[in-house]
Amino acid sequence: MDTTYRVKIWKTAVYRGKRKTTHTVRWELDGKEWRAPFNTKALADAFRSELVSATRRGEAFSLATGRPVSHQSGASAVNWYDFAVQFADAQWHRTGGNNRKNTAKALMATTVALLRTSPSAFRPVDVRTALREFAFNTRRRAEAPPEVATILKWVERNTLTMAAWEDAAKVDEVLLAVGSKLDGTRAAASSVKRNRRILNVAMEYAVKHRILRANPLPKGRGAAPKTSSAIDKRSLLNPEQAARLLGWVRRRPRGGKRLQTFFATMYYAGPRPEEVVAMVVADVRLPLEDAEDQWCELLFHTAQPEVGKNWTDDGEIHEERGLKGRASDDTRVVPGHPSLTRMLRAHIKAESLKPGDLLFQGEKGGMLAGSVIRRAWRTARAEVLTPEEFASPLGKRVYDLRHTCLTNWLNDGIPPAQVAEWAGNSVPVLLATYARCISGQLSDLKKRIEARGDLPLHIH
């Protein structure tokens, strides 16, 4: 039960400090002490009188908040698990696959933290899997196998009500849990921030539906860990390193030439991986072979992020979306270096591709799988880089090819507004991410400053 009638109300405690006096009302529920501090005696006496009146009326007290049931919102009537399922369903229809997956992970960690007792009849890993993969997955919940359904029924019976969010100590406990790894160590700041953002949306949803009176999550400075969007300069590839990596990929027995051109597209034009896999041949505008200007143009208008078949509406591994941060029908045009022009022309010819075909296909003609891309890149790093380089962040992710391209553009003196347009970023995001990596322009900048001249000699 979440309520009790075993209540003891004690005498108000008075603490006289140097700056102010605090009057603390103290009471006990089932042996657990509760406190409520007030700045004045009148406020403390009024609150204590309310508690005494509630006991005389025979009113139950909430074990989650310590207050009489009449003081609560509608939170005590709503089970957290039921609310979390409802919230997951509401988010499913307005978010993409990766957001759905992240929401399920955050709700899973929160639900485990809000269990009345630890699951003694089930393995903890099975409880987490049942919650993440079925309870908070709108499409798969009805397909849960019997053993999973049994776990979820137990969770529903053993989860606290939403009144737990009206207990500040419990809120802190939950936030600590969702900000920690399974071994108890602190999770990455970006993961903590993402989980708190999802919980904040959930709490606003609870307020909107009048389950909670106010959002209980802490606000303001220090409420969430600071994160930096700036990239690590050590992850960037120099031309010699990039050439060695792409050269090894080309010699790969299975699909090496195709993958080399895929990686070269990222290195020279800076798209995101999910934008490259979505390209069709018609998205490449190649100049005539005898044209003096051998720059090509690449059109990006669609992304196909790989989110997993369990999190898409149609059960496909990839989810078709518009460009990140842009209108659904927006298009981005990016110039392609003459070296990329030669590679793309040879690739299209060698693969006998037609205008409507995918530019980069898997071995069986479908969409190029992310696992193939990552495995080829990971193997290339292991084969080409020195042990020290391999252990470092140098080109550790395929995405670092994009980072390298954008950094090169900025270092070549291309205006940030133009780079942002080609990259599909805003200028503030671009500068926050890459400003630390801009180099090679100091000599020119010094000359510009010197050109302004000295102060006139008569100035003392």
Coordinates of C-alpha atoms in Angstrom, one line a residue:
M1 CA 0.0 0.0 0.0
D2 CA 1.1 3.6 -0.6
T3 CA -0.8 5.0 2.4
T4 CA -0.8 4.5 6.2
Y5 CA -2.8 5.5 9.2
R6 CA 0.1 5.0 11.6
V7 CA 1.0 8.7 12.2
K8 CA 2.8 10.4 15.0
I9 CA 3.1 14.2 15.1
W10 CA 5.8 15.7 17.2
K11 CA 6.5 19.1 18.7
T12 CA 7.8 21.7 16.4
A13 CA 11.6 22.1 16.5
V14 CA 13.1 25.6 16.6
Y15 CA 16.6 26.3 15.4
R16 CA 17.9 29.8 16.0
G17 CA 20.8 30.5 13.7
K18 CA 22.9 33.7 13.3
R19 CA 20.9 34.9 10.3
K20 CA 17.4 33.4 10.8
T21 CA 15.3 31.2 12.9
T22 CA 13.8 28.0 11.4
H23 CA 10.7 26.3 12.7
T24 CA 10.5 22.6 11.6
V25 CA 7.4 20.5 11.8
R26 CA 8.2 16.9 12.4
W27 CA 6.1 13.8 12.1
E28 CA 6.4 10.0 11.6
L29 CA 4.8 7.6 9.2
D30 CA 5.3 3.9 9.9
G31 CA 8.5 4.7 11.7
K32 CA 9.9 7.0 9.0
E33 CA 10.5 10.6 10.1
W34 CA 9.4 13.5 7.9
R35 CA 10.3 17.2 8.2
A36 CA 8.9 20.5 6.8
P37 CA 10.9 23.7 7.7
F38 CA 9.2 27.1 7.8
N39 CA 10.6 30.6 8.3
T40 CA 8.0 31.7 10.8
K41 CA 6.2 30.1 13.8
A42 CA 2.8 31.0 12.4
L43 CA 3.4 29.1 9.2
A44 CA 4.8 26.1 11.0
D45 CA 1.8 26.1 13.5
A46 CA -0.7 26.3 10.6
F47 CA 0.9 23.4 8.8
R48 CA 1.1 21.3 11.9
S49 CA -2.6 22.0 12.6
E50 CA -3.5 20.7 9.2
L51 CA -1.6 17.4 9.9
V52 CA -3.4 17.1 13.3
S53 CA -6.8 17.8 11.7
A54 CA -6.1 15.1 9.1
T55 CA -5.3 12.5 11.8
R56 CA -8.5 13.4 13.7
R57 CA -10.6 12.9 10.5
G58 CA -9.0 9.5 10.2
E59 CA -7.4 10.5 6.9
A60 CA -4.7 8.3 5.3
F61 CA -1.2 9.7 4.8
S62 CA 0.9 9.0 1.7
L63 CA 4.1 7.0 2.2
A64 CA 5.5 8.6 -1.0
T65 CA 5.0 12.3 0.0
G66 CA 4.4 12.1 3.8
R67 CA 1.4 14.3 3.4
P68 CA -2.3 13.6 3.9
V69 CA -4.0 12.2 0.9
S70 CA -6.1 15.3 0.6
H71 CA -3.0 17.4 0.0
Q72 CA -2.0 15.4 -3.0
S73 CA -2.7 15.9 -6.7
G74 CA -4.2 13.0 -8.8
A75 CA -0.7 11.5 -8.8
S76 CA -1.4 8.8 -6.2
A77 CA -4.2 7.4 -8.5
V78 CA -1.9 6.8 -11.4
N79 CA 0.7 4.0 -11.6
W80 CA 4.1 5.1 -12.9
Y81 CA 4.3 2.1 -15.3
D82 CA 0.9 2.8 -16.8
F83 CA 1.8 6.5 -17.2
A84 CA 5.2 5.6 -18.8
V85 CA 3.5 3.3 -21.3
Q86 CA 1.0 6.0 -22.2
F87 CA 3.8 8.6 -22.6
A88 CA 5.8 6.2 -24.8
D89 CA 2.8 5.7 -27.1
A90 CA 2.3 9.5 -27.3
Q91 CA 5.9 10.0 -28.3
W92 CA 6.0 7.1 -30.8
H93 CA 3.7 8.9 -33.2
R94 CA 5.6 12.2 -33.2
T95 CA 9.3 11.0 -33.2
G96 CA 11.7 9.0 -35.3
G97 CA 13.2 5.6 -34.6
N98 CA 16.3 6.8 -32.7
N99 CA 14.3 9.1 -30.5
R100 CA 11.9 6.2 -29.8
K101 CA 14.8 4.0 -28.8
N102 CA 16.3 6.6 -26.5
T103 CA 12.9 7.3 -24.9
A104 CA 12.5 3.5 -24.2
K105 CA 16.0 3.4 -22.6
A106 CA 15.3 6.4 -20.3
L107 CA 11.9 5.1 -19.2
M108 CA 13.4 1.6 -18.6
A109 CA 16.0 3.1 -16.2
T110 CA 13.4 5.2 -14.5
T111 CA 11.0 2.3 -14.0
V112 CA 13.6 0.2 -12.4
A113 CA 14.4 3.0 -10.0
L114 CA 10.7 3.3 -9.1
L115 CA 10.1 -0.4 -8.3
R116 CA 9.0 -1.0 -4.7
T117 CA 11.2 -4.1 -4.4
S118 CA 14.0 -5.7 -6.5
P119 CA 12.9 -8.5 -8.8
S120 CA 13.8 -11.6 -7.0
A121 CA 11.9 -14.0 -9.3
F122 CA 13.5 -12.6 -12.5
R123 CA 17.0 -11.7 -13.6
P124 CA 17.5 -7.9 -13.7
V125 CA 18.7 -8.1 -17.3
D126 CA 15.5 -9.8 -18.3
V127 CA 13.4 -7.1 -16.6
R128 CA 15.4 -4.3 -18.4
T129 CA 15.0 -6.1 -21.8
A130 CA 11.3 -6.6 -21.3
L131 CA 10.8 -2.9 -20.5
R132 CA 13.1 -1.5 -23.2
E133 CA 12.1 -3.9 -26.1
F134 CA 8.4 -4.5 -25.4
A135 CA 6.8 -2.3 -22.7
F136 CA 7.9 1.0 -24.2
N137 CA 7.8 -0.1 -27.8
T138 CA 4.4 0.7 -29.2
R139 CA 4.6 -1.7 -32.2
R140 CA 6.0 -4.7 -30.3
R141 CA 4.1 -4.6 -27.0
A142 CA 1.2 -6.8 -28.1
E143 CA 3.8 -9.3 -29.5
A144 CA 5.5 -9.8 -26.1
P145 CA 6.1 -13.6 -25.5
P146 CA 4.5 -15.1 -22.4
E147 CA 7.6 -14.9 -20.3
V148 CA 8.0 -11.2 -21.1
A149 CA 4.3 -10.6 -20.4
T150 CA 4.7 -12.2 -17.0
I151 CA 7.6 -9.9 -16.1
L152 CA 5.6 -6.8 -17.3
K153 CA 2.6 -7.8 -15.1
W154 CA 4.9 -8.1 -12.1
V155 CA 6.5 -4.7 -12.9
E156 CA 3.0 -3.1 -13.2
R157 CA 2.0 -4.4 -9.7
N158 CA 5.3 -3.4 -8.1
T159 CA 5.8 0.1 -9.4
L160 CA 5.2 3.2 -7.3
T161 CA 2.5 5.7 -8.2
M162 CA 3.2 9.1 -9.7
A163 CA 3.0 10.5 -6.2
A164 CA 6.7 9.4 -6.0
W165 CA 7.5 12.4 -8.1
E166 CA 6.2 14.7 -5.3
D167 CA 8.9 13.4 -3.0
A168 CA 12.1 15.5 -3.6
A169 CA 14.3 12.8 -2.1
K170 CA 12.8 10.2 -4.5
V171 CA 13.3 12.5 -7.5
D172 CA 17.0 12.8 -6.6
E173 CA 17.2 9.0 -6.3
V174 CA 15.7 8.5 -9.7
L175 CA 17.9 11.1 -11.4
L176 CA 21.0 9.4 -9.9
A177 CA 19.8 6.1 -11.3
V178 CA 19.2 7.4 -14.8
G179 CA 22.5 9.1 -14.8
S180 CA 24.5 6.0 -13.9
K181 CA 25.7 2.9 -15.7
L182 CA 24.8 -0.6 -14.6
D183 CA 28.0 -0.8 -12.5
G184 CA 27.0 2.4 -10.6
T185 CA 29.6 4.6 -12.3
R186 CA 28.6 7.9 -13.8
A187 CA 27.3 7.7 -17.4
A188 CA 28.6 10.0 -20.1
A189 CA 27.4 13.6 -19.8
S190 CA 25.7 13.5 -23.1
S191 CA 23.7 10.4 -22.0
V192 CA 22.8 12.0 -18.7
K193 CA 21.6 15.1 -20.5
R194 CA 19.6 13.2 -23.0
N195 CA 17.8 11.1 -20.3
R196 CA 17.0 14.2 -18.3
R197 CA 15.6 15.9 -21.4
I198 CA 13.3 12.9 -22.1
L199 CA 12.2 12.8 -18.4
N200 CA 11.5 16.6 -18.6
V201 CA 9.2 16.0 -21.6
A202 CA 7.5 13.2 -19.6
M203 CA 6.9 15.5 -16.6
E204 CA 5.5 18.3 -18.7
Y205 CA 3.2 15.6 -20.3
A206 CA 2.1 14.7 -16.7
V207 CA 1.4 18.3 -15.8
K208 CA -0.5 18.9 -19.1
H209 CA -2.7 15.9 -18.3
R210 CA -3.2 17.1 -14.7
I211 CA -1.4 14.1 -13.1
L212 CA 1.2 16.3 -11.5
R213 CA 0.7 19.9 -10.3
A214 CA 4.2 21.0 -11.4
N215 CA 7.3 19.6 -13.1
P216 CA 9.3 18.2 -10.2
L217 CA 12.7 18.1 -12.0
P218 CA 15.3 20.6 -10.9
K219 CA 15.8 23.6 -13.2
G220 CA 18.5 26.2 -13.7
R221 CA 22.3 26.1 -13.6
G222 CA 23.7 22.8 -12.4
A223 CA 20.5 20.9 -13.1
A224 CA 22.1 18.9 -15.9
P225 CA 25.8 18.2 -16.6
K226 CA 27.6 20.4 -19.1
T227 CA 28.4 18.9 -22.5
S228 CA 30.6 20.2 -25.3
S229 CA 29.8 19.9 -29.0
A230 CA 33.3 20.7 -30.0
I231 CA 35.1 17.9 -31.8
D232 CA 38.4 16.4 -30.6
K233 CA 41.2 17.6 -32.9
R234 CA 42.8 14.2 -32.5
S235 CA 40.0 12.6 -34.5
L236 CA 40.8 14.5 -37.7
L237 CA 42.7 12.8 -40.5
N238 CA 45.5 14.5 -42.5
P239 CA 45.6 13.9 -46.3
E240 CA 48.3 11.2 -46.0
Q241 CA 46.3 9.2 -43.4
A242 CA 43.1 9.5 -45.3
A243 CA 44.8 8.4 -48.5
R244 CA 46.2 5.3 -46.8
L245 CA 42.9 4.3 -45.3
L246 CA 40.9 4.8 -48.5
G247 CA 43.6 3.0 -50.5
W248 CA 43.4 -0.1 -48.2
V249 CA 39.6 -0.1 -48.5
R250 CA 39.9 -0.1 -52.3
R251 CA 41.9 -3.3 -52.1
R252 CA 39.3 -5.0 -50.0
P253 CA 38.1 -8.2 -51.8
R254 CA 34.4 -7.6 -51.3
G255 CA 33.0 -4.3 -52.4
G256 CA 36.3 -2.4 -51.8
K257 CA 36.0 0.0 -54.8
R258 CA 32.4 0.8 -53.9
L259 CA 33.2 1.5 -50.2
Q260 CA 36.2 3.6 -51.2
T261 CA 34.0 5.9 -53.2
F262 CA 31.5 6.0 -50.4
F263 CA 34.2 7.1 -47.9
A264 CA 35.6 9.5 -50.5
T265 CA 32.2 11.2 -50.8
M266 CA 32.2 11.9 -47.1
Y267 CA 35.8 13.1 -47.2
Y268 CA 35.4 15.5 -50.1
A269 CA 31.8 16.7 -49.7
G270 CA 31.1 16.2 -45.9
P271 CA 27.6 14.6 -45.9
R272 CA 26.4 12.5 -43.0
P273 CA 26.5 8.7 -43.5
E274 CA 22.7 8.4 -43.6
E275 CA 22.6 11.0 -46.3
V276 CA 25.1 9.2 -48.5
V277 CA 23.3 5.8 -48.3
A278 CA 20.1 7.5 -49.4
M279 CA 21.6 9.0 -52.6
V280 CA 20.5 7.9 -56.1
V281 CA 22.6 8.3 -59.2
A282 CA 20.4 11.2 -60.4
D283 CA 21.6 13.1 -57.3
V284 CA 25.1 13.3 -58.8
R285 CA 25.6 16.0 -61.5
L286 CA 28.8 15.1 -63.3
P287 CA 30.5 17.5 -65.9
L288 CA 31.4 16.2 -69.4
E289 CA 34.6 14.3 -69.4
D290 CA 36.3 16.9 -71.6
A291 CA 35.0 19.9 -69.7
E292 CA 37.6 22.3 -68.4
D293 CA 35.8 22.5 -65.0
Q294 CA 35.7 19.0 -63.5
W295 CA 33.9 19.9 -60.3
C296 CA 30.6 18.0 -59.8
E297 CA 27.5 18.7 -57.8
L298 CA 25.9 16.5 -55.2
L299 CA 22.3 16.9 -54.2
F300 CA 21.2 15.8 -50.7
H301 CA 17.5 15.7 -50.0
T302 CA 16.8 12.5 -48.1
A303 CA 18.4 10.6 -45.1
Q304 CA 18.1 6.9 -44.3
P305 CA 19.3 6.5 -40.7
E306 CA 19.7 2.9 -39.6
V307 CA 17.6 2.6 -36.4
G308 CA 16.7 -1.1 -36.3
K309 CA 13.6 -2.9 -37.6
N310 CA 12.0 -2.9 -34.1
W311 CA 11.8 0.9 -34.0
T312 CA 10.4 1.8 -37.4
D313 CA 6.7 1.9 -38.4
D314 CA 7.2 -0.5 -41.3
G315 CA 9.7 -2.9 -39.8
E316 CA 12.5 -1.9 -42.1
I317 CA 16.0 -1.4 -40.7
H318 CA 16.4 2.1 -42.2
E319 CA 13.9 5.0 -41.7
E320 CA 13.4 7.5 -44.5
R321 CA 13.5 11.1 -43.3
G322 CA 14.3 14.6 -44.6
L323 CA 17.6 16.3 -44.0
K324 CA 18.5 16.9 -40.4
G325 CA 17.3 20.2 -39.0
R326 CA 15.6 21.2 -42.3
A327 CA 12.1 21.2 -43.8
S328 CA 11.0 17.7 -45.0
D329 CA 11.3 18.7 -48.7
D330 CA 14.5 20.8 -48.5
T331 CA 17.5 20.1 -50.7
R332 CA 21.2 20.8 -50.1
V333 CA 23.6 21.2 -53.0
V334 CA 27.3 20.6 -52.4
P335 CA 30.3 21.0 -54.8
G336 CA 32.4 17.9 -55.4
H337 CA 36.2 18.0 -55.8
P338 CA 37.5 16.9 -59.3
S339 CA 39.1 13.9 -57.6
L340 CA 35.6 12.9 -56.3
T341 CA 34.2 13.5 -59.8
R342 CA 36.6 11.0 -61.3
M343 CA 35.8 8.4 -58.7
L344 CA 32.0 8.8 -59.0
R345 CA 32.2 8.6 -62.8
A346 CA 34.2 5.4 -62.6
H347 CA 31.9 3.9 -59.9
I348 CA 28.7 4.6 -61.9
K349 CA 30.2 3.1 -65.0
A350 CA 31.7 0.0 -63.3
E351 CA 28.4 -0.7 -61.5
S352 CA 26.3 0.0 -64.7
L353 CA 24.0 2.2 -62.6
K354 CA 20.9 3.9 -63.9
P355 CA 19.6 7.4 -62.8
G356 CA 17.0 5.9 -60.4
D357 CA 19.3 3.4 -58.8
L358 CA 20.9 3.8 -55.4
L359 CA 24.3 5.2 -55.8
F360 CA 25.9 2.9 -53.2
Q361 CA 24.3 -0.5 -52.9
G362 CA 24.8 -3.6 -50.8
E363 CA 26.0 -6.8 -52.3
K364 CA 22.5 -7.9 -53.1
G365 CA 21.4 -4.6 -54.5
G366 CA 19.6 -3.2 -51.5
M367 CA 20.6 -0.4 -49.2
L368 CA 24.2 -0.4 -48.0
A369 CA 24.2 -1.7 -44.4
G370 CA 25.7 0.4 -41.7
S371 CA 27.4 -2.8 -40.2
V372 CA 29.3 -3.3 -43.5
I373 CA 30.4 0.4 -43.6
R374 CA 31.6 0.3 -39.9
R375 CA 33.3 -3.1 -40.3
A376 CA 35.2 -2.0 -43.4
W377 CA 36.3 1.2 -41.7
R378 CA 37.3 -0.5 -38.4
T379 CA 39.4 -3.1 -40.3
A380 CA 41.1 -0.4 -42.4
R381 CA 42.1 1.5 -39.2
A382 CA 43.5 -1.7 -37.7
E383 CA 45.5 -2.5 -40.9
V384 CA 46.8 0.9 -41.8
L385 CA 47.3 2.9 -38.6
T386 CA 50.2 2.4 -36.1
P387 CA 49.2 0.8 -32.8
E388 CA 49.4 4.3 -31.2
E389 CA 47.2 5.9 -33.9
F390 CA 44.7 3.0 -33.7
A391 CA 44.4 3.4 -29.9
S392 CA 43.8 7.2 -30.3
P393 CA 40.6 8.9 -31.5
L394 CA 42.2 9.4 -35.0
G395 CA 39.4 8.6 -37.5
K396 CA 37.7 6.3 -34.9
R397 CA 34.3 6.8 -36.4
V398 CA 33.2 7.0 -40.0
Y399 CA 31.6 10.3 -39.1
D400 CA 35.2 11.7 -38.6
L401 CA 35.4 11.9 -42.4
R402 CA 32.7 14.5 -42.3
H403 CA 34.4 16.3 -39.4
T404 CA 37.7 16.3 -41.4
C405 CA 36.0 17.7 -44.5
L406 CA 34.3 20.6 -42.7
T407 CA 37.5 21.5 -40.9
N408 CA 39.4 21.5 -44.1
W409 CA 36.9 23.8 -45.7
L410 CA 37.2 26.3 -42.8
N411 CA 41.0 26.1 -42.8
D412 CA 41.0 26.8 -46.6
G413 CA 39.3 30.1 -45.8
I414 CA 35.8 29.3 -47.0
P415 CA 33.3 31.6 -45.1
P416 CA 31.6 29.8 -42.3
A417 CA 28.2 30.7 -43.7
Q418 CA 29.0 28.9 -46.9
V419 CA 30.4 25.9 -45.0
A420 CA 27.3 25.8 -42.9
E421 CA 25.1 25.7 -46.0
W422 CA 27.1 22.9 -47.6
A423 CA 27.2 20.9 -44.3
G424 CA 23.5 21.4 -43.4
N425 CA 24.3 23.1 -40.1
S426 CA 23.6 26.5 -38.7
V427 CA 26.5 28.9 -38.4
P428 CA 26.4 28.9 -34.5
V429 CA 26.5 25.1 -34.4
L430 CA 29.3 25.0 -37.0
L431 CA 31.5 27.4 -35.1
A432 CA 30.8 25.8 -31.7
T433 CA 31.7 22.4 -33.2
Y434 CA 34.8 23.3 -35.3
A435 CA 36.2 26.6 -34.1
R436 CA 39.0 24.9 -32.1
C437 CA 40.1 23.1 -35.2
I438 CA 40.7 26.1 -37.4
S439 CA 44.4 26.5 -38.1
G440 CA 46.9 27.7 -40.7
Q441 CA 45.4 31.2 -40.9
L442 CA 47.3 32.9 -38.1
S443 CA 50.0 34.4 -40.4
D444 CA 47.4 36.0 -42.7
L445 CA 45.4 37.2 -39.7
K446 CA 48.5 38.8 -38.2
K447 CA 49.2 40.7 -41.5
R448 CA 45.6 42.0 -41.5
I449 CA 46.0 43.3 -38.0
E450 CA 49.4 44.9 -38.8
A451 CA 47.9 46.6 -41.8
R452 CA 45.8 48.7 -39.5
G453 CA 49.1 50.4 -38.4
D454 CA 50.3 51.9 -35.2
L455 CA 48.8 54.8 -33.2
P456 CA 50.0 58.3 -34.3
L457 CA 53.3 59.3 -32.7
H458 CA 51.9 62.3 -30.9
I459 CA 49.6 60.1 -28.8
H460 CA 51.2 59.5 -25.4

